[in-house]
mmCIF file of C-alpha atoms in Angstrom:
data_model
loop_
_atom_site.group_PDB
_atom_site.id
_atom_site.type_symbol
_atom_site.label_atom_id
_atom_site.label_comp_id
_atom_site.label_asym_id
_atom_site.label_seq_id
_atom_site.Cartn_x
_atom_site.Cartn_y
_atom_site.Cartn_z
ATOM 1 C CA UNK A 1479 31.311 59.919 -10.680
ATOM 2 C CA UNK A 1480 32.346 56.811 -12.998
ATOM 3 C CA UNK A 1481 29.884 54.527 -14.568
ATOM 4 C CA UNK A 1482 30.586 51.459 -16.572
ATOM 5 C CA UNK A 1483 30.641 51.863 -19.913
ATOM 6 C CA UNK A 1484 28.105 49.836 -22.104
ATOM 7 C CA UNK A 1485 29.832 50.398 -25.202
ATOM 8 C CA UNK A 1486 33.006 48.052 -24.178
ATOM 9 C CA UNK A 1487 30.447 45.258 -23.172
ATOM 10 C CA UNK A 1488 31.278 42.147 -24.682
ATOM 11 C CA UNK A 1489 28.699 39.777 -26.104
ATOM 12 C CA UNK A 1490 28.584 36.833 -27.763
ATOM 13 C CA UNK A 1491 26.235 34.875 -30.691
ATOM 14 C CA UNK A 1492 23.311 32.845 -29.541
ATOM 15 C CA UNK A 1493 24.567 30.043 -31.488
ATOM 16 C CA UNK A 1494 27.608 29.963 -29.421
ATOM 17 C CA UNK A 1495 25.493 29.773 -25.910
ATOM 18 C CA UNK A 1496 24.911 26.556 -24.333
ATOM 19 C CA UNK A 1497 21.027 26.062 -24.090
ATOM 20 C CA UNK A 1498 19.277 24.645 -20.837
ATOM 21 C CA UNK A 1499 15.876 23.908 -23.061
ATOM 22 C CA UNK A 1500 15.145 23.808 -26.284
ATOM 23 C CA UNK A 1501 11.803 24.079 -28.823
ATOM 24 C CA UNK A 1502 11.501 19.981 -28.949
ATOM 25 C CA UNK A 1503 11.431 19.381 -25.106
ATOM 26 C CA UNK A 1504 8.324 21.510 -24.580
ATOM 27 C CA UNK A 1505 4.860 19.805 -23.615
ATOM 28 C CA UNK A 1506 2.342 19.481 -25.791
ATOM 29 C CA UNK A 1507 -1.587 20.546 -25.289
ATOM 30 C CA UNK A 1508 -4.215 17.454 -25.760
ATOM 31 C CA UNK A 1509 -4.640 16.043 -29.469
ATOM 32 C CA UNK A 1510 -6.870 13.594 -30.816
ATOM 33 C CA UNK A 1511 -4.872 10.240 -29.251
ATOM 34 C CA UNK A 1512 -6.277 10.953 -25.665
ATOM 35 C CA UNK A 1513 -4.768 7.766 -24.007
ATOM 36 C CA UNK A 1514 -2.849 7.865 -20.905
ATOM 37 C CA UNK A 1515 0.251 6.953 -23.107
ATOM 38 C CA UNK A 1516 -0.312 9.872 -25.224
ATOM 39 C CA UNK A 1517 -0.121 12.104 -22.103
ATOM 40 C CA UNK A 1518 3.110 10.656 -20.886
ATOM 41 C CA UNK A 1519 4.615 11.601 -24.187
ATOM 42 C CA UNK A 1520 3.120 14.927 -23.969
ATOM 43 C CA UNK A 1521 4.931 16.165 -20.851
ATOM 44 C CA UNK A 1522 7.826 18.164 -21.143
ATOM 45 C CA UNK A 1523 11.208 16.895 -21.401
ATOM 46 C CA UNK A 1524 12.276 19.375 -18.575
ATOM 47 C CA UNK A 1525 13.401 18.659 -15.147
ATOM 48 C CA UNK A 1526 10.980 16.723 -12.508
ATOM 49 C CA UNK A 1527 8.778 15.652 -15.817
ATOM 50 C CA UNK A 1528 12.334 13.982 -17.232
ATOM 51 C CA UNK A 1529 13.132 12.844 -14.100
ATOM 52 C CA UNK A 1530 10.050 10.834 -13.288
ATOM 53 C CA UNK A 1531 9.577 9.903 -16.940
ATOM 54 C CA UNK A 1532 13.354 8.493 -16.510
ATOM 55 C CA UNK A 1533 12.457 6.456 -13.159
ATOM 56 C CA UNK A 1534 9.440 5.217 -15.541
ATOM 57 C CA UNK A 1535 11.830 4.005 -17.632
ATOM 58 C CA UNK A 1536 14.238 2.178 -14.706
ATOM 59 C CA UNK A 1537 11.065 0.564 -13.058
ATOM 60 C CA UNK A 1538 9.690 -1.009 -16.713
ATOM 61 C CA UNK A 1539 13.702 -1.818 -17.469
ATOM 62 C CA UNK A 1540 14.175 -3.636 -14.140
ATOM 63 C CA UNK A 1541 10.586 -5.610 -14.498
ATOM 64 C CA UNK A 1542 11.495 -6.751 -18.108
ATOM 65 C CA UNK A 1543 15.076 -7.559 -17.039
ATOM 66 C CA UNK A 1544 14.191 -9.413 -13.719
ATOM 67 C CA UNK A 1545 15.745 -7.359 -11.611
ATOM 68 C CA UNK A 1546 14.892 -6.257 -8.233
ATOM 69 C CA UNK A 1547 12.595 -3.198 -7.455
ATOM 70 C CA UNK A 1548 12.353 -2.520 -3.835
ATOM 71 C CA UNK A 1549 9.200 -0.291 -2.788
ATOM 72 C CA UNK A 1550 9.394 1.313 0.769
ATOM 73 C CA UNK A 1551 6.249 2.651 2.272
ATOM 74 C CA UNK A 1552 5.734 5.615 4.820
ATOM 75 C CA UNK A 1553 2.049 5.183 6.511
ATOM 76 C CA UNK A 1554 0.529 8.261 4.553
ATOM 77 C CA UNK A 1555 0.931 5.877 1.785
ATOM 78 C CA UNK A 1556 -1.908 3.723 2.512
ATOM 79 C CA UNK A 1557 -4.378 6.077 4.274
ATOM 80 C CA UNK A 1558 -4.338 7.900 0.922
ATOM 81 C CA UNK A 1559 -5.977 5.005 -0.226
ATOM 82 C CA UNK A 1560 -2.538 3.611 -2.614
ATOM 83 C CA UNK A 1561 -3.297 0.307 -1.821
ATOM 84 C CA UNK A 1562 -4.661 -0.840 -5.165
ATOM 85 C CA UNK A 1563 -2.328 0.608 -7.648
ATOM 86 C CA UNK A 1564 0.754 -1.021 -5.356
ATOM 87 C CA UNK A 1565 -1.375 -4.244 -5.371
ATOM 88 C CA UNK A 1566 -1.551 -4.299 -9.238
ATOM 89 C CA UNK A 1567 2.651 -3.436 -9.653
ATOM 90 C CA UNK A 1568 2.582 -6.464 -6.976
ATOM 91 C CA UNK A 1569 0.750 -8.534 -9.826
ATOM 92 C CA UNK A 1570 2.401 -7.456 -12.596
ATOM 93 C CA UNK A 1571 5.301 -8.883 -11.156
ATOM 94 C CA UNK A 1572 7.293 -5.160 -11.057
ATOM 95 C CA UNK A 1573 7.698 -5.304 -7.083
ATOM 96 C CA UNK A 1574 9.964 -8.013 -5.948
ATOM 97 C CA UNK A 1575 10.032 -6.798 -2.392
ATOM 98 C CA UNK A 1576 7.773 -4.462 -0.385
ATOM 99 C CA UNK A 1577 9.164 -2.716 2.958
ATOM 100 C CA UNK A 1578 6.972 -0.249 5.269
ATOM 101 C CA UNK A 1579 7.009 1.102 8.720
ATOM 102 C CA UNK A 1580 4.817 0.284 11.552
ATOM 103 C CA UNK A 1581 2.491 2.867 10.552
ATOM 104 C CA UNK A 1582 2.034 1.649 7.357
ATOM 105 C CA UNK A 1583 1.560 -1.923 8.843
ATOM 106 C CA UNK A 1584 -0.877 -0.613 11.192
ATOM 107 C CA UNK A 1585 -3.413 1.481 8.497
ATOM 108 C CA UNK A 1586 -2.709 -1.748 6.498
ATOM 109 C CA UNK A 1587 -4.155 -3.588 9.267
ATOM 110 C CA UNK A 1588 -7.066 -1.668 10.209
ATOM 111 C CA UNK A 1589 -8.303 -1.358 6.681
ATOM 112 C CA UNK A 1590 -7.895 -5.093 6.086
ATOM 113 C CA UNK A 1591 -10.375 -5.669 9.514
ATOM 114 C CA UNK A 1592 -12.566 -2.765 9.950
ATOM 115 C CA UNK A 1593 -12.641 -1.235 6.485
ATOM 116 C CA UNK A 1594 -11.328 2.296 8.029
ATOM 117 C CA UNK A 1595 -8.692 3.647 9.709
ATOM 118 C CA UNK A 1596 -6.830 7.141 10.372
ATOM 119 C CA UNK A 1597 -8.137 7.998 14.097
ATOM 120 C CA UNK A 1598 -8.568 11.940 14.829
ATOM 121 C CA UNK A 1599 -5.360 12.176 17.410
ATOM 122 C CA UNK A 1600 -5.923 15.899 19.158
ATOM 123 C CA UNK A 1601 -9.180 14.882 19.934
ATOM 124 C CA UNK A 1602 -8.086 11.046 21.634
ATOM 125 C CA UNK A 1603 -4.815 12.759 22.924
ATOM 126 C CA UNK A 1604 -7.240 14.703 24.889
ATOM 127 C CA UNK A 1605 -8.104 12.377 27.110
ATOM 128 C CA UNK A 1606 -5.651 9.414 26.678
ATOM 129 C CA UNK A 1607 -7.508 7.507 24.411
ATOM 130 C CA UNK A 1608 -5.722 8.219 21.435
ATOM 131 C CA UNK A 1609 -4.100 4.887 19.941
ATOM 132 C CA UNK A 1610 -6.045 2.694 22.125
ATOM 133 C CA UNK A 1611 -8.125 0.767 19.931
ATOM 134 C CA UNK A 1612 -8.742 -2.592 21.982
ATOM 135 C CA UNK A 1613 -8.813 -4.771 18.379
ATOM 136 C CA UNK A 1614 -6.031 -2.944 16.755
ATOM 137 C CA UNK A 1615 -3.738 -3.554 19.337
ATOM 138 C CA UNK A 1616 -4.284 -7.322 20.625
ATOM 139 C CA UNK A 1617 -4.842 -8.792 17.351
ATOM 140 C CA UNK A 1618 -1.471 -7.373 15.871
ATOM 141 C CA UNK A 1619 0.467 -7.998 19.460
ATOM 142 C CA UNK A 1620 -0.511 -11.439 20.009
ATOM 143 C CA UNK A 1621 -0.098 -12.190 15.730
ATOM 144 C CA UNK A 1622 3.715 -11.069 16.790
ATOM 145 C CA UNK A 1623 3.759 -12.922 19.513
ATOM 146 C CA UNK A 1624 2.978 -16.167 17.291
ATOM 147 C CA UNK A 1625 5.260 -15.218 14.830
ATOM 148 C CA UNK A 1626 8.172 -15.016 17.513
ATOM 149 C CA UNK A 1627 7.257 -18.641 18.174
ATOM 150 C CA UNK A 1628 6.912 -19.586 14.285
ATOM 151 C CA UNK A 1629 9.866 -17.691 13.280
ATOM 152 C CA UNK A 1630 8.344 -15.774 10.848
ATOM 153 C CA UNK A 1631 8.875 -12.020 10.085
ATOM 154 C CA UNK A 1632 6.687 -9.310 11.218
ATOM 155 C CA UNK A 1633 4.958 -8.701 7.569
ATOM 156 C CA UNK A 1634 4.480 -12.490 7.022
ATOM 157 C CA UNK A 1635 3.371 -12.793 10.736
ATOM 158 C CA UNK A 1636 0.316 -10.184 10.027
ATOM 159 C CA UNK A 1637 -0.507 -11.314 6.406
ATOM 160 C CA UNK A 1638 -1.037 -14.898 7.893
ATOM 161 C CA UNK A 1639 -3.087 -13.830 10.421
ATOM 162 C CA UNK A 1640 -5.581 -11.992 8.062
ATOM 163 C CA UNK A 1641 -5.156 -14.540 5.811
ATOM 164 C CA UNK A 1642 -6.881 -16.808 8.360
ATOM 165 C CA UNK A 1643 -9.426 -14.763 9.373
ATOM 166 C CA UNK A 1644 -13.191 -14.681 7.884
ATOM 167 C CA UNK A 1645 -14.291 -11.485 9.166
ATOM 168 C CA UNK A 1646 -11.963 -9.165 7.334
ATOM 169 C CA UNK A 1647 -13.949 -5.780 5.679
ATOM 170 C CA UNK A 1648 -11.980 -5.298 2.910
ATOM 171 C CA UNK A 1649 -9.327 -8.304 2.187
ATOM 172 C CA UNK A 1650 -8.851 -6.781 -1.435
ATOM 173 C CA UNK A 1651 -7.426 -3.661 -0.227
ATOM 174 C CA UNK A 1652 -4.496 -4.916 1.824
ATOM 175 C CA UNK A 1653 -0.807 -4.552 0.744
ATOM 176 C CA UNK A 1654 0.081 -6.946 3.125
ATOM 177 C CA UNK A 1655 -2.060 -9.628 2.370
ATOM 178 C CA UNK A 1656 -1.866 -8.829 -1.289
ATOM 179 C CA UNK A 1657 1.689 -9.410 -1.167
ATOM 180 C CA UNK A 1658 1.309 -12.446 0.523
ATOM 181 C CA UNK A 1659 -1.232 -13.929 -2.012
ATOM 182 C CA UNK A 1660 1.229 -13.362 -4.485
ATOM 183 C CA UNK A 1661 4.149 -14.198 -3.086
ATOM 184 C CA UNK A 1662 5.619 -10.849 -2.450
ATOM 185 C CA UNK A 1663 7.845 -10.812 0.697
ATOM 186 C CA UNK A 1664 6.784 -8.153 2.782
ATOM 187 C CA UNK A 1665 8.953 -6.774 5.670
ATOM 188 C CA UNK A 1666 7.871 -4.128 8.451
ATOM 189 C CA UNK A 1667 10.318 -2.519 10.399
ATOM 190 C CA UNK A 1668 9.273 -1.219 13.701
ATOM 191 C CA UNK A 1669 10.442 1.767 15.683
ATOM 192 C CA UNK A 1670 9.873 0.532 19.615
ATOM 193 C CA UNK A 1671 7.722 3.407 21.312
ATOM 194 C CA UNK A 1672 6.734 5.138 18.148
ATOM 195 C CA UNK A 1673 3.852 3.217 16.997
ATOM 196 C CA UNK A 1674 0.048 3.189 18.429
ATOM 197 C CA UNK A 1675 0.058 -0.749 19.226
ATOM 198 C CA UNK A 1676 3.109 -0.487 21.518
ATOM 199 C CA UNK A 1677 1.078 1.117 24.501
ATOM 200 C CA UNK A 1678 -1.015 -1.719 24.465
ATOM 201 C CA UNK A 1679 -1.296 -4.389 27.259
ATOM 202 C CA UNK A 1680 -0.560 -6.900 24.906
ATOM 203 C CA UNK A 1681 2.666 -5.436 23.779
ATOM 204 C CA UNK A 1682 5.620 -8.091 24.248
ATOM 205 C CA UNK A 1683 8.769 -5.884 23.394
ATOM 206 C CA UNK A 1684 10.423 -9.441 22.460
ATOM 207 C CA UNK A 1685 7.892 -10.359 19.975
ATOM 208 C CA UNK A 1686 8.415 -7.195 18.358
ATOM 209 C CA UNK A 1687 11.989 -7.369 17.935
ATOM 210 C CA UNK A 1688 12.692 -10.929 16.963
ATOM 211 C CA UNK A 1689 9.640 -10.213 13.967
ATOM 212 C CA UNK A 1690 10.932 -6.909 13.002
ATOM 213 C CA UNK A 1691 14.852 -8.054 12.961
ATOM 214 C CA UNK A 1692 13.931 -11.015 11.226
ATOM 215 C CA UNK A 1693 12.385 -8.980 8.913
ATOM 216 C CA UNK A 1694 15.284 -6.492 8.950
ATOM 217 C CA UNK A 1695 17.631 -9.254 7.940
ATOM 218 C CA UNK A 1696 14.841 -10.185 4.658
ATOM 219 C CA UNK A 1697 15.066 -6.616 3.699
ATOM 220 C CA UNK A 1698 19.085 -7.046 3.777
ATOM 221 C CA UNK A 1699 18.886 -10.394 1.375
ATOM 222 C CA UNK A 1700 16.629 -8.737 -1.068
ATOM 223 C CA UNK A 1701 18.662 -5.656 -1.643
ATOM 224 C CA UNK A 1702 20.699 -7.726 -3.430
ATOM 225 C CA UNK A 1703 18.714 -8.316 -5.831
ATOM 226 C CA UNK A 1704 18.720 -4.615 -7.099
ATOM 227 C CA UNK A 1705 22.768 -4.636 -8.538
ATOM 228 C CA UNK A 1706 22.748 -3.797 -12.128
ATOM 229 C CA UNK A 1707 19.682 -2.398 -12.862
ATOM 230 C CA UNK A 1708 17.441 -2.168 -9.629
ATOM 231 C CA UNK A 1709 15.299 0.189 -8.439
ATOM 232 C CA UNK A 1710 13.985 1.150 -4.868
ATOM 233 C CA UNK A 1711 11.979 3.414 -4.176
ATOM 234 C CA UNK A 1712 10.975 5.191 -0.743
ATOM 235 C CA UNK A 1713 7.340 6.028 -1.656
ATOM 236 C CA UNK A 1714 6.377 8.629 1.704
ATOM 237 C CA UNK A 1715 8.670 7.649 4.698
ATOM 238 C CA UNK A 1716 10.957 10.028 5.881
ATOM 239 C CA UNK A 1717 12.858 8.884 8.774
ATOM 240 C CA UNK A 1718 12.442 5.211 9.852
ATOM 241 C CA UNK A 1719 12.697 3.438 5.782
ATOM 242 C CA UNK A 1720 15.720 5.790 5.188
ATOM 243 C CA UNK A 1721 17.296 4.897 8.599
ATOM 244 C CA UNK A 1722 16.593 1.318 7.668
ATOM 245 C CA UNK A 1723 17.866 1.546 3.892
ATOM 246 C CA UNK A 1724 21.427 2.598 4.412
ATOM 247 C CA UNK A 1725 21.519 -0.052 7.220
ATOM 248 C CA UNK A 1726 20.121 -3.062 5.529
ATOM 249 C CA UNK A 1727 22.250 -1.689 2.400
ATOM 250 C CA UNK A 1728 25.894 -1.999 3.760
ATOM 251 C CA UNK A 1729 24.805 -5.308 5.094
ATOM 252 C CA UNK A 1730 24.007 -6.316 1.435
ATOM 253 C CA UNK A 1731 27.714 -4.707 0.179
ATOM 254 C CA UNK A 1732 29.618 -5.852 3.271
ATOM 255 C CA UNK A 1733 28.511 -9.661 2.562
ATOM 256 C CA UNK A 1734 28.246 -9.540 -1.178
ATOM 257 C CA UNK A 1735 32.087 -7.965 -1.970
ATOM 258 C CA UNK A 1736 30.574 -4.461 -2.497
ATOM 259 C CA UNK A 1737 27.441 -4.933 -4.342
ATOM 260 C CA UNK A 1738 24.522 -4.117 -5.357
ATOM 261 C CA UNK A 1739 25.491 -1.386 -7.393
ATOM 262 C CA UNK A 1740 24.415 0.016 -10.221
ATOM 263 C CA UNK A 1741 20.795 0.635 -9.031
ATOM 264 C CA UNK A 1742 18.269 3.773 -9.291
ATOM 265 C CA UNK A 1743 16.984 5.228 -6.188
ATOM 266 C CA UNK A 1744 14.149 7.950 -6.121
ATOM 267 C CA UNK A 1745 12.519 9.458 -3.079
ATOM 268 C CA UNK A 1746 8.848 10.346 -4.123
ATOM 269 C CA UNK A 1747 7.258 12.463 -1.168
ATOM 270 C CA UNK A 1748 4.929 15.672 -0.546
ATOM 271 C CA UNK A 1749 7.852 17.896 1.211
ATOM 272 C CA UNK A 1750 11.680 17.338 0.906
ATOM 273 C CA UNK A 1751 13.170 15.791 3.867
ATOM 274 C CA UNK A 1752 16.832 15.335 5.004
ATOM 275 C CA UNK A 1753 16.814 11.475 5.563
ATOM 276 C CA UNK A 1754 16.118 10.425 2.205
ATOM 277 C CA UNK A 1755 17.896 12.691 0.168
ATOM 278 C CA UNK A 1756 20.920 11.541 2.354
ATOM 279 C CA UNK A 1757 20.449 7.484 2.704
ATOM 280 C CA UNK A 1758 18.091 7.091 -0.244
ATOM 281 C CA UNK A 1759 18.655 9.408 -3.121
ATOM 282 C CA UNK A 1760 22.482 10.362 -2.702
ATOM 283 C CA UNK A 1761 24.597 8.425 -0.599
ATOM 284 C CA UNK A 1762 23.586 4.650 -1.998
ATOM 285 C CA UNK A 1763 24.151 5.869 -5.749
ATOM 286 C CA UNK A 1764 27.356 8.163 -4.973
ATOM 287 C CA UNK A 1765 29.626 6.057 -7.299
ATOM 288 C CA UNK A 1766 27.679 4.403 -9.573
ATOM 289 C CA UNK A 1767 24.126 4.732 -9.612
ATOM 290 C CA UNK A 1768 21.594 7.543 -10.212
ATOM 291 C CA UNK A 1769 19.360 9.251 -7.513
ATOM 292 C CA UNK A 1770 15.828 11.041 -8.146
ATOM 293 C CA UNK A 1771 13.878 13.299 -6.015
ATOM 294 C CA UNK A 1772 10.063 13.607 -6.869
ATOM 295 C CA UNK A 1773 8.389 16.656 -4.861
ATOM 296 C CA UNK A 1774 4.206 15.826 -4.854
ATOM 297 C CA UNK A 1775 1.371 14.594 -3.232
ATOM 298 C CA UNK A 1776 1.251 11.107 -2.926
ATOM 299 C CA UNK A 1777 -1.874 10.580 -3.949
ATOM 300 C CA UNK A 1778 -1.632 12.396 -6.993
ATOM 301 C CA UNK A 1779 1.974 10.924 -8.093
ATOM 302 C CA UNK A 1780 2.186 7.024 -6.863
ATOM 303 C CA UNK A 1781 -1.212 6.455 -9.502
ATOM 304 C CA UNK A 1782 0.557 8.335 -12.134
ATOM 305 C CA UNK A 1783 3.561 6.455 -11.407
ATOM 306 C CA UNK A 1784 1.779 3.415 -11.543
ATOM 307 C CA UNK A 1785 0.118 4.118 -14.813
ATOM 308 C CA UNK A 1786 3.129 5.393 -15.882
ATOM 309 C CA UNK A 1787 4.978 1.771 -15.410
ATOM 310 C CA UNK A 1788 1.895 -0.102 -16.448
ATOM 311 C CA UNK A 1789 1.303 1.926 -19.762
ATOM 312 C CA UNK A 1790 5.108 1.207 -20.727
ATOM 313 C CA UNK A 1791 4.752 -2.018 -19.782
ATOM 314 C CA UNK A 1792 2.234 -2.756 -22.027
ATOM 315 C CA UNK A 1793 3.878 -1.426 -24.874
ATOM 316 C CA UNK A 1794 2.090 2.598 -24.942
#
């Protein structure tokens, strides 16, 4: 029987081999200089670490250069209690526009009023009472309804109407009205049938669109805003921000010759999902542009992100 034959085995010197990682990229255990900037500049310069140290780096650039950075928001987002480290970028003046989905909205909502939210849904889908929160429901329907009327957008309609209110639990924790204090424009973009407040008697499928598409058509003129330099990032939504991206984006190039261009995109979520590779991550930055995909739990990797920015911002 044959067998190769070692002895005719070419090789070839290490110096001559292309190297994936070398000695200086590797991370670096906890000295004296225990500061948050310290740790940033410990981690290794080696895939996901260099990629999210790199969208670091195009969030502080963007801020300092007045650019546009875009944050999208999936509900998990804010039940994982993200609301104050988004509310601080807000201040900073980092996020020029914030976009979420209804779900988001909602949890927004519910915190801003009651102080809780997250309902258990096997055990209300169990006898139809799951998503039926009388308060929830009317106060967010009939703040559309008003907004239809006022011809405001669906985030501006609900951060006005907590904004007048003088029962709210925890005002300081609310994206939405955070963003309104500081003159943030907010957009939500609903998805008709998918979201708790559209079973609800005071439902008005009209009031819903005209705020949402209003708001749809905001999201469009901001995106603008991110040629040369942007950023946007799709912080936990995986199907409706996405679908809404690539839309409001080719509304953006269509009326604006082409642009924005130019721009970094990075999906940061807890599982890898189809949507946003495709709309956010590769298709928007095909030609010119750079996409990042950040696998983790959100509420581990939107604070360090946050810190991240803020620590660079501030010179660490």
């Amino acid at each position: 029987m044959g067998e190769a034959r070692f002895a005719d085995i070419r090789t070839v010197p290490v110096a001559r081999r292309p190297n994936k990682v070398g000695a200086d990229e590797f991370s670096r255990p906890p000295g004296d200089d225990r500061s948050f900037a310290a740790f940033l500049q410990a981690l290794p310069d080696v895939l996901v670490a260099r990629d999210f140290l790199r969208v670091v780096d195009a969030v502080v650039a963007a801020a300092r250069a007045r650019r546009a950075v875009v944050v999208m928001l999936g509900g998990h987002i804010v039940k994982t209690g993200l609301a104050p480290v988004l509310i601080d970028l807000m201040r900073r003046g980092v996020v020029t526009h914030l976009g979420m989905n209804g779900s988001a909205a909602i949890h927004d909502y519910e915190i801003a009023r009651f102080g809780a939210t997250s309902e258990d849904v096997a055990a209300g889908l169990k006898d139809g009472t799951f998503g039926m929160a009388e308060e929830t429901g009317r106060g967010m329907n009939e703040a559309f309804t008003r907004g239809m009327r006022e011809g405001w957008g669906m985030g501006e309609t609900l951060a006005r109407d907590l904004a007048a209110r003088d029962d709210l639990a925890t005002p300081e924790l609310s994206i939405l009205l955070g963003a309104h204090r500081l003159g943030v424009t907010s957009t939500v973009h609903a998805a008709l049938g998918a979201e708790i407040i559209h079973q609800h008697p005071a439902a008005d499928g009209a009031a819903i669109g005209d705020t949402s598409h209003r708001d749809f058509r905001r999201l469009a003129h901001a995106l603008s805003g991110l040629h040369d330099g942007g950023v946007v990032l799709n912080l936990g939504s995986a199907v409706i921000m996405p679908e809404v991206f690539l839309k409001a984006l080719t509304i953006a190039r269509n009326l604006h010759e082409g642009r924005p261009t130019g721009f970094v995109s990075c999906d940061l979520d807890m599982q890898r999902h189809y949507r946003p590779r495709m709309n956010v991550v590769q298709r928007p930055t095909l030609n010119n542009g750079r996409g990042y995909e950040i696998t983790g739990h959100h509420e581990i990797m939107v604070p360090l992100l946050a810190w991240a920015v803020a620590t660079r911002l501030d010179g660490g």
